[in-house]
mmCIF file of C-alpha atoms and ligand atoms in Angstrom:
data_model
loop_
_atom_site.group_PDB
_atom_site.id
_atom_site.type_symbol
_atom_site.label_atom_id
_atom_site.label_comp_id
_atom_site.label_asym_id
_atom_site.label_seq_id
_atom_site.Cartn_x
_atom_site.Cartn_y
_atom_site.Cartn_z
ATOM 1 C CA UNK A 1 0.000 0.000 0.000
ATOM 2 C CA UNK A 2 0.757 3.933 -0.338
ATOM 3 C CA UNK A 3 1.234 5.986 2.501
ATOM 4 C CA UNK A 4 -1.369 8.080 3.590
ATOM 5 C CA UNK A 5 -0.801 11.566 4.906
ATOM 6 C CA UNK A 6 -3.244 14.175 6.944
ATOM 7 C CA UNK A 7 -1.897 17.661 7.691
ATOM 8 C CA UNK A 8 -4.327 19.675 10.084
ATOM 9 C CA UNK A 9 -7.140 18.535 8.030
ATOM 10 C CA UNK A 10 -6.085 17.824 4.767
ATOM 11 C CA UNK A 11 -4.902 15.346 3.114
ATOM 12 C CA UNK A 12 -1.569 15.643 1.462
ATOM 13 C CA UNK A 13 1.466 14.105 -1.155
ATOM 14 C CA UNK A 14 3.917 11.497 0.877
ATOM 15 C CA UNK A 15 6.396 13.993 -0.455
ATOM 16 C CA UNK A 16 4.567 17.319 -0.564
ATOM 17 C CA UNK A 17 5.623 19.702 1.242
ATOM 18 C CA UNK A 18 3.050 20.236 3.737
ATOM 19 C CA UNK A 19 4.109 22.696 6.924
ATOM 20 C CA UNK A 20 6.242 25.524 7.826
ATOM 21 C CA UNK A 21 9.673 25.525 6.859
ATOM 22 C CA UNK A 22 10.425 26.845 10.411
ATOM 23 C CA UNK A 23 7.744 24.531 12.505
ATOM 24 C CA UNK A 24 9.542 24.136 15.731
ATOM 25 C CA UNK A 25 9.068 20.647 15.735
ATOM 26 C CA UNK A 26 11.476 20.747 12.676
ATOM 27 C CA UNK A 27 13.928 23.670 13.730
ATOM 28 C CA UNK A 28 14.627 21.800 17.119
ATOM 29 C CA UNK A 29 12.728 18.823 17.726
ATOM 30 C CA UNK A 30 9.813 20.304 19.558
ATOM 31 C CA UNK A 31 6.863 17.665 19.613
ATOM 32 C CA UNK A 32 5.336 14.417 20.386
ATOM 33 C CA UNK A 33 4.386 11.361 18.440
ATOM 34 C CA UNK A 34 2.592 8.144 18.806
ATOM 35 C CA UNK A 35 3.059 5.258 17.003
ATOM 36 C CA UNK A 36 -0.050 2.417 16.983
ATOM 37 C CA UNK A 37 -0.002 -0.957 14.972
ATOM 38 C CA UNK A 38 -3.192 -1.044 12.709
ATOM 39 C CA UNK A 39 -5.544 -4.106 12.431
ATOM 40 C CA UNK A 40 -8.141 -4.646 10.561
ATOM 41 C CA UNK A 41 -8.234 -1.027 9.447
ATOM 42 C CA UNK A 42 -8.299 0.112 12.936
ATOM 43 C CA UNK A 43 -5.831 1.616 15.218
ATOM 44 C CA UNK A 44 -5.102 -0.822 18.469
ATOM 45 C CA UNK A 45 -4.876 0.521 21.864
ATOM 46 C CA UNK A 46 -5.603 3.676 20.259
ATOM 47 C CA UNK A 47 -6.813 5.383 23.833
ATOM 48 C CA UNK A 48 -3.768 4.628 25.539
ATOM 49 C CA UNK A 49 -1.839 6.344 22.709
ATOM 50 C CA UNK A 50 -4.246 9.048 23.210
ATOM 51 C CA UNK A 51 -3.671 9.577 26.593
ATOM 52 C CA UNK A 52 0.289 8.769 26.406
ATOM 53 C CA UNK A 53 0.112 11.301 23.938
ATOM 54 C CA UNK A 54 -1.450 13.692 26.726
ATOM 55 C CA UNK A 55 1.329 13.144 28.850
ATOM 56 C CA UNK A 56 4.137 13.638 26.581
ATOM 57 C CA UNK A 57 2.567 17.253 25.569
ATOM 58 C CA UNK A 58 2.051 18.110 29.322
ATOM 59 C CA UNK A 59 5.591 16.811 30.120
ATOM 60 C CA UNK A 60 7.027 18.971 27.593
ATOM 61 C CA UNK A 61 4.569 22.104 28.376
ATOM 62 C CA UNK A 62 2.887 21.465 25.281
ATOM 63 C CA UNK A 63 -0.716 22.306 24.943
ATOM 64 C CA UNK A 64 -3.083 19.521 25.159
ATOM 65 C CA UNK A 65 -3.734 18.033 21.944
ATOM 66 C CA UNK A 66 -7.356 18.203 21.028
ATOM 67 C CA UNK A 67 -8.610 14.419 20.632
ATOM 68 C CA UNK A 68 -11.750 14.941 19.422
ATOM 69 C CA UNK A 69 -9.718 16.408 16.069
ATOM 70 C CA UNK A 70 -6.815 13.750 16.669
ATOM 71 C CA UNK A 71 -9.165 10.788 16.653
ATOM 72 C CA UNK A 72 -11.166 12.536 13.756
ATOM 73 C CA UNK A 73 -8.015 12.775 11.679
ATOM 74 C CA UNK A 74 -7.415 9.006 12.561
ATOM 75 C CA UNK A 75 -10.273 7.813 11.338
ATOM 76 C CA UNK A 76 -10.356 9.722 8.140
ATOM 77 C CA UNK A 77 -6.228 8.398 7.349
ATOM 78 C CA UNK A 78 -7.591 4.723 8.100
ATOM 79 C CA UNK A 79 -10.490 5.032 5.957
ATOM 80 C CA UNK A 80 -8.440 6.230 2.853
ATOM 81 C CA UNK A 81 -5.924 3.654 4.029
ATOM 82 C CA UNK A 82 -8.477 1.191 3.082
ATOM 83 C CA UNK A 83 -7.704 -1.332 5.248
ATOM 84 C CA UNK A 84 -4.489 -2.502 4.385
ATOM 85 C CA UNK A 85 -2.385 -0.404 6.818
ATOM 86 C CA UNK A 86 -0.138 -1.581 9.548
ATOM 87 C CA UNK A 87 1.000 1.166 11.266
ATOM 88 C CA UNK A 88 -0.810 4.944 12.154
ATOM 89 C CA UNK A 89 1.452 7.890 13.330
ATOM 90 C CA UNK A 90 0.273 11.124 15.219
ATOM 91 C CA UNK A 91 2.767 13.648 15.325
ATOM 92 C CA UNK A 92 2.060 16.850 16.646
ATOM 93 C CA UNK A 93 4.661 19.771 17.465
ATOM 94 C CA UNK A 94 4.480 23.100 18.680
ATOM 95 C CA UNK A 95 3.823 24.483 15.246
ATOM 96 C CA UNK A 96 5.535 27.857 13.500
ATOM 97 C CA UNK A 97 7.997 29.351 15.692
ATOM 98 C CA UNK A 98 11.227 30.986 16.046
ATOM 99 C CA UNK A 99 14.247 29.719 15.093
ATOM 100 C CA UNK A 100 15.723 28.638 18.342
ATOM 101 C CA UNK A 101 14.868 26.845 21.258
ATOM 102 C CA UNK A 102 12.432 29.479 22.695
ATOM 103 C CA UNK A 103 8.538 29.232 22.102
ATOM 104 C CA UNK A 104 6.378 31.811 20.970
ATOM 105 C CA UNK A 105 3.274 30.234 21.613
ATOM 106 C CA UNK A 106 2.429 29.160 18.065
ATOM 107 C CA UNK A 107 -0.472 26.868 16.807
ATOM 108 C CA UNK A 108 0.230 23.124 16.997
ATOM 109 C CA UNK A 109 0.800 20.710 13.788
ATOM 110 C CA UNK A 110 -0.915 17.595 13.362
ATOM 111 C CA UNK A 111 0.308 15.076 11.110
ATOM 112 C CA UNK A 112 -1.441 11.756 10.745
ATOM 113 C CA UNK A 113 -0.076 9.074 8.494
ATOM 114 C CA UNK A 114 -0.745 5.420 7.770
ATOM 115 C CA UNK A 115 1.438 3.261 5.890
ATOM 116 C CA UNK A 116 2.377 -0.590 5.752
ATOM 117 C CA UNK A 117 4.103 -2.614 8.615
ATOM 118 C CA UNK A 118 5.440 -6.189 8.460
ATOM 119 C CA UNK A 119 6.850 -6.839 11.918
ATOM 120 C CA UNK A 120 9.445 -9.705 11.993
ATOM 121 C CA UNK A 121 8.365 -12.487 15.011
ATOM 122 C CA UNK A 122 12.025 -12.296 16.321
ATOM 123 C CA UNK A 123 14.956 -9.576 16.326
ATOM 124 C CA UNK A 124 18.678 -9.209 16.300
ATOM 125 C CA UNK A 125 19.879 -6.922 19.253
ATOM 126 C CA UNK A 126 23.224 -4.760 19.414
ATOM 127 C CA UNK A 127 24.042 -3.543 22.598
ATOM 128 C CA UNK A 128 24.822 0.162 22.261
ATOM 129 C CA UNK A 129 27.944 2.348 23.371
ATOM 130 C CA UNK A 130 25.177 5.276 23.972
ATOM 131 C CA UNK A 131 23.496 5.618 27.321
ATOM 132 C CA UNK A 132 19.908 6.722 28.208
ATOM 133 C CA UNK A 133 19.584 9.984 30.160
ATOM 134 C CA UNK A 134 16.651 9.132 32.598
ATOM 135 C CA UNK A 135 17.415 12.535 34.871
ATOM 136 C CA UNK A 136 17.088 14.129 31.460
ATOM 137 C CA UNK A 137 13.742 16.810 31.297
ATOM 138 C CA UNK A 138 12.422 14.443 28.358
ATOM 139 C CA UNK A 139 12.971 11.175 29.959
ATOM 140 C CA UNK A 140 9.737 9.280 29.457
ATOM 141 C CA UNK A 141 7.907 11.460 27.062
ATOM 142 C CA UNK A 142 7.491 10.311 23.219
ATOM 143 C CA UNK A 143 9.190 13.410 22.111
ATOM 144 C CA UNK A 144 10.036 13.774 18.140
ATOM 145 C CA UNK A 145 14.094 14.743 19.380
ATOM 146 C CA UNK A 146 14.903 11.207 18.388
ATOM 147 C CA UNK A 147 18.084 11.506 16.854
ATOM 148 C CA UNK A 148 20.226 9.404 19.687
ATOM 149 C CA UNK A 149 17.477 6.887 18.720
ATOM 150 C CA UNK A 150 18.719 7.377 15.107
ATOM 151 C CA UNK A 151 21.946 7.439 15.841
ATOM 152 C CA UNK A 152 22.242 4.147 17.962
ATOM 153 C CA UNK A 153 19.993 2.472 15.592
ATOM 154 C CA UNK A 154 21.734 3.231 12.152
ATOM 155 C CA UNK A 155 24.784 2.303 14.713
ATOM 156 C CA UNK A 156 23.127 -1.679 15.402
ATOM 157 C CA UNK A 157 22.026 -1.776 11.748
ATOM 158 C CA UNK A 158 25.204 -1.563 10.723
ATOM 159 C CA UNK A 159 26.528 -4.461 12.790
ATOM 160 C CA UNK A 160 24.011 -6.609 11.536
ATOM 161 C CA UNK A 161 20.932 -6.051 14.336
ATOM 162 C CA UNK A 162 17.822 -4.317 13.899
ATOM 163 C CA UNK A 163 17.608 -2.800 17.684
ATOM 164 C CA UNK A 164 19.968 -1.513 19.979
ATOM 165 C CA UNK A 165 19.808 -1.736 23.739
ATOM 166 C CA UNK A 166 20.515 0.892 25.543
ATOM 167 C CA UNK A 167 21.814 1.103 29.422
ATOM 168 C CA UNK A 168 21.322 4.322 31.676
ATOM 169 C CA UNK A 169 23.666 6.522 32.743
ATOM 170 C CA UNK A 170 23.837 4.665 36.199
ATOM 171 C CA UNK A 171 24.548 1.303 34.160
ATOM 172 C CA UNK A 172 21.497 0.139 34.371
ATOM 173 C CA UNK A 173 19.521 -1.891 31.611
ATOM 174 C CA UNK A 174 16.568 0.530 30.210
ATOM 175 C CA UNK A 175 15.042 0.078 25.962
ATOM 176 C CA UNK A 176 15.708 0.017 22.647
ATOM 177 C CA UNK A 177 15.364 2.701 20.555
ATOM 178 C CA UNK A 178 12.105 2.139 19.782
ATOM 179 C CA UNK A 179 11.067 -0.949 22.118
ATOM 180 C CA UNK A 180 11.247 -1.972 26.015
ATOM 181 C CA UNK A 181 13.165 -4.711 26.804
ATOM 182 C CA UNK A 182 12.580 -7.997 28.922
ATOM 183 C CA UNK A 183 14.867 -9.915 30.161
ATOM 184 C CA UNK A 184 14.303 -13.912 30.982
ATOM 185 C CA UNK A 185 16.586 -14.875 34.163
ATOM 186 C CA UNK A 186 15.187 -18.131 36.503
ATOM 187 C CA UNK A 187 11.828 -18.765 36.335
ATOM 188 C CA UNK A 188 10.668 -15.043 35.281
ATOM 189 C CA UNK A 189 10.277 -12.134 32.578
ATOM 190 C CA UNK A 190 11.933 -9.225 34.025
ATOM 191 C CA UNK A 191 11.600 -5.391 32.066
ATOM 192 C CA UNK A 192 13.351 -2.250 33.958
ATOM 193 C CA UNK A 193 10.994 -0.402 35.521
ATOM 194 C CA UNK A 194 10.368 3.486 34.372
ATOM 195 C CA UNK A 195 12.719 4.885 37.060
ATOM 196 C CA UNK A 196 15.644 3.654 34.539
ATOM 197 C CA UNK A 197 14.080 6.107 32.244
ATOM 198 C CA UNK A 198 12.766 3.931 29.854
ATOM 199 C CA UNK A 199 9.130 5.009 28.010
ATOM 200 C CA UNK A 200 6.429 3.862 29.460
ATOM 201 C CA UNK A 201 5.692 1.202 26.264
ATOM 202 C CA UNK A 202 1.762 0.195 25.630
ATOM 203 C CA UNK A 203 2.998 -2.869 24.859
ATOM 204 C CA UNK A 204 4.999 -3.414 27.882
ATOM 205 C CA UNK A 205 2.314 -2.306 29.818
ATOM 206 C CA UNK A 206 -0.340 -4.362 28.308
ATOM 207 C CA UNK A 207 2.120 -7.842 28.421
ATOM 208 C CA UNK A 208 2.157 -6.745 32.423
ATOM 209 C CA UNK A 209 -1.310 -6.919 32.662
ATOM 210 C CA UNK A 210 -1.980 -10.110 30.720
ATOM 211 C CA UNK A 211 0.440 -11.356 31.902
ATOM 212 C CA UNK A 212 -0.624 -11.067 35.543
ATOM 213 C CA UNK A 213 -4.478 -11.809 34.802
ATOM 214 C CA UNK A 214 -3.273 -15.438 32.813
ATOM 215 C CA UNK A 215 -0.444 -16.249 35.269
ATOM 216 C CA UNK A 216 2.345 -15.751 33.695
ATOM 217 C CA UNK A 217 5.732 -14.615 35.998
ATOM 218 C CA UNK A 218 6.558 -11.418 34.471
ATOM 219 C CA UNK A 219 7.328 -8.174 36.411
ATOM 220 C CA UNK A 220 9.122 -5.305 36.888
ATOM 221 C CA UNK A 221 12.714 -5.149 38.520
ATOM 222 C CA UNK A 222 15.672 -3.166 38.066
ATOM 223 C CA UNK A 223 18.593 -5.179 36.126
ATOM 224 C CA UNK A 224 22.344 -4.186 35.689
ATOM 225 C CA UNK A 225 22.731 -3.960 32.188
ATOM 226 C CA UNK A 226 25.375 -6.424 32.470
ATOM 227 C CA UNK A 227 22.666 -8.702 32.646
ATOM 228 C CA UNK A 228 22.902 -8.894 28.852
ATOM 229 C CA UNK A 229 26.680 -10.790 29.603
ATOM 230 C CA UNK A 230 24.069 -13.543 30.930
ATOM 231 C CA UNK A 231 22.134 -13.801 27.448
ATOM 232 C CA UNK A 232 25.205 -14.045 25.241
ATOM 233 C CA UNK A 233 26.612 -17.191 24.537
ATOM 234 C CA UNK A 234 29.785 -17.923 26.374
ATOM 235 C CA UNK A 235 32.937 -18.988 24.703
ATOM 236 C CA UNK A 236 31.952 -22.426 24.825
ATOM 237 C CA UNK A 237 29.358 -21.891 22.427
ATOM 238 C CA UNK A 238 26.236 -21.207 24.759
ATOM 239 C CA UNK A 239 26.526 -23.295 27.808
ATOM 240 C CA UNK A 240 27.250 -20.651 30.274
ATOM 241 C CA UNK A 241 24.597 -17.904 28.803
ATOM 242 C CA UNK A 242 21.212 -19.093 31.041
ATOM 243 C CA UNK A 243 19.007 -15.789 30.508
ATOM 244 C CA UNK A 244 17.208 -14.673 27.135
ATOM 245 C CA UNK A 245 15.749 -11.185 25.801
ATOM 246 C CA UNK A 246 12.969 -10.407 23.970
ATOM 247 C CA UNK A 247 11.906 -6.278 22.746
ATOM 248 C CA UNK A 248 8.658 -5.148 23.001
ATOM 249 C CA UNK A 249 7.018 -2.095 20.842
ATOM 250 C CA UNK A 250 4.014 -1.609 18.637
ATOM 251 C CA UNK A 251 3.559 -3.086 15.319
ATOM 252 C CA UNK A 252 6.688 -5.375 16.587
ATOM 253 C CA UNK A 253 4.238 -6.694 19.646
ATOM 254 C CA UNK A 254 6.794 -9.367 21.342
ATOM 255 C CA UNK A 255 9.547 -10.189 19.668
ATOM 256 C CA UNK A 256 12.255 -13.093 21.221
ATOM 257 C CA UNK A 257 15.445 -11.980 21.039
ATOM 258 C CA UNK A 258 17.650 -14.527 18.686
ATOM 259 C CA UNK A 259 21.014 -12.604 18.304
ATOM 260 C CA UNK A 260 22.824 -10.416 20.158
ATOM 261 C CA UNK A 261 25.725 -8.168 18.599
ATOM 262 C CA UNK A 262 25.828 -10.568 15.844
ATOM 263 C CA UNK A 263 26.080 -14.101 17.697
ATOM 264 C CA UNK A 264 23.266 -16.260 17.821
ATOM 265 C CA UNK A 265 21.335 -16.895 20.701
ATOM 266 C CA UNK A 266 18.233 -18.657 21.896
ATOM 267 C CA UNK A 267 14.892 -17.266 22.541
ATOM 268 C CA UNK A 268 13.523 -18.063 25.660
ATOM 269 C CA UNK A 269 10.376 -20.043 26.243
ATOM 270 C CA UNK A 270 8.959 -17.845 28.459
ATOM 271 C CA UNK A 271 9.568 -14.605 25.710
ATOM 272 C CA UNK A 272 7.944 -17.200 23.229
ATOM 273 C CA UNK A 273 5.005 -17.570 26.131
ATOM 274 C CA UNK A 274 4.595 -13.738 25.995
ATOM 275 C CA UNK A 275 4.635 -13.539 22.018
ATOM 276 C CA UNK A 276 1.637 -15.641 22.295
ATOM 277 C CA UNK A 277 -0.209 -14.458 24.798
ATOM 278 C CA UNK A 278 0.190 -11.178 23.425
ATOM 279 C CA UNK A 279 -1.131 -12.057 20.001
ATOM 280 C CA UNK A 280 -4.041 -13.856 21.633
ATOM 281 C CA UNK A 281 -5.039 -11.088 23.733
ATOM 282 C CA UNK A 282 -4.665 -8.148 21.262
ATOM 283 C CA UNK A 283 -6.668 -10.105 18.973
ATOM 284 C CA UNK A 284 -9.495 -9.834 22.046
ATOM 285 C CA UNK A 285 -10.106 -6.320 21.506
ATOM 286 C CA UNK A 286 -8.834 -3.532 19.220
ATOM 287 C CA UNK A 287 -9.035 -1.271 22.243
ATOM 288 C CA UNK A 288 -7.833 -2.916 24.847
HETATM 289 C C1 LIG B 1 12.092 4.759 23.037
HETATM 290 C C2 LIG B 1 10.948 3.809 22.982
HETATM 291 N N1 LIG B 1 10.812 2.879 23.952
HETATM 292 C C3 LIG B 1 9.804 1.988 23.939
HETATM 293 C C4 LIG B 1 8.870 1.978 22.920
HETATM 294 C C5 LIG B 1 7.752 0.967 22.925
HETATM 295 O O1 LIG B 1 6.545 1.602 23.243
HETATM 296 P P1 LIG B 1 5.136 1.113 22.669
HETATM 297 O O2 LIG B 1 4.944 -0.281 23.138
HETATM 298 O O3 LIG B 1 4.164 2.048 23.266
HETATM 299 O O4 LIG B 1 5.216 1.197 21.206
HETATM 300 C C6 LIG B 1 8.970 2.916 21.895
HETATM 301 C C7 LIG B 1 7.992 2.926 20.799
HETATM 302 O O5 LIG B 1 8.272 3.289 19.697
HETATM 303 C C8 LIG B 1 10.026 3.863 21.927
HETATM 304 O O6 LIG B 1 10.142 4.795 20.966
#
């Protein structure tokens, strides 16, 4: 399928050119975004994106975006999708404004665009030589300032993973660039918990839920990022490595972890456990 795109309102070009030249949200990074997988030619878990959304904008003293228009726009980019999308973004930034950091109080942008998604069931990891800030004044919000995402993930892609894994600045384990990880050691799922800074992932949060309503032992708990030394095989080819990783993001939903900087390495049975009850559950409701 095409991409679809929805400017405040109208529909636009993929490659039109379609706001300011000097929107703040291009001049320095000044907005928020959510990203939702699409089924059936609706957006999942669209009202915790909503409200996520809501908290990003009030963490970054952004005015509320208006959801009545958001969800409006939504619907109209999924109904030209036509049903074959896989993944919605909302975007909205602070809108025309000056050419530094400072605010002038301009009108927001909305962009809303649909395109395809074919999510992989597994992924190959790279642990990254970039930390996450999680005392930084962003930490947590779903900010469009991505580029140390870019940057460590154009770093993993080019050592052969599609995700890096990132640590915090204390040396703790904390995401990807674009997914929360879990982490399989004894008898449970572990993910870092959002003190390490991590985003507070729909998908992470969901898998915590389900997880605790169909008994499965998954739960938060802070982990050195040296954990990771656990999940790589050792130098005799894998006995020594007893814990597993698996990422977790929209459109990705669960995915087991089966290398890590370029070695192979086994996904766990209890990551596979969570791939599936994720994809039965999701299929449940499109809102959950
Ligand atoms: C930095 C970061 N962490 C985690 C996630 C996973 O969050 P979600 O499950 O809400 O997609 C994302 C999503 O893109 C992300 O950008």
């Amino acid at each position: 399928m095409s991409i679809v795109v929805w400017v405040d309102g109208s529909f636009v070009e993929p490659r039109e050119r379609a706001l300011s030249a000097l929107d703040h949200g291009v001049t320095v990074g000044d907005g928020i975004f959510e990203t939702c997988a699409v089924y059936g030619g609706q957006a999942f878990a669209l009202t915790r994106h909503l409200r996520r959304l809501g908290r990003s904008a009030a963490g970054m003293g952004l005015p509320a975006p208006d959801e009545a228009r958001v969800r409006d726009g939504v619907a109209q980019v999924l109904a030209a999708a036509g049903g074959s999308a896989g993944r919605l973004r909302i975007t909205v930034t602070g809108g025309f404004g000056p050419m530094g950091s400072g605010r002038d109080g301009g009108e927001e942008t909305i962009v809303i665009a649909a395109g395809p998604a074919s999510p992989g069931p597994t992924s190959r990891a790279v642990r990254s030589p970039w930390v996450r800030n999680e005392r930084s004044a962003v930490a947590g919000l779903k900010t469009t300032s991505y580029a140390e995402n870019v940057v460590a993930l154009a770093d993993a892609t080019a050592r052969g993973g599609d995700e890096a894994i990132l640590a915090n600045t204390v040396g703790d384990l904390c995401e990807g660039t674009g997914a929360n990880v879990f982490v399989e050691v004894g008898d449970e799922l572990l993910t870092p918990p959002l003190s390490s800074g991590c985003l507070a992932g729909i998908t992470r949060e969901l898998l915590l839920e389900w997880a605790a309503e169909d008994g499965l032992p998954v739960r938060e708990a802070d982990l050195p990022f040296s954990v990771l030394d656990r999940v790589a095989p050792g130098p005799d080819g894998g006995a020594s490595s007893d814990a597993h990783l698996a990422l977790a993001g929209s459109v990705r939903n669960i995915q087991p972890v089966v290398s890590l900087d370029g070695v192979p390495v086994r996904a766990g049975e209890l990551s596979i456990a969570a791939r599936e009850l994720f994809d039965r559950r999701r299929r449940e409701r499109i809102d959950p």
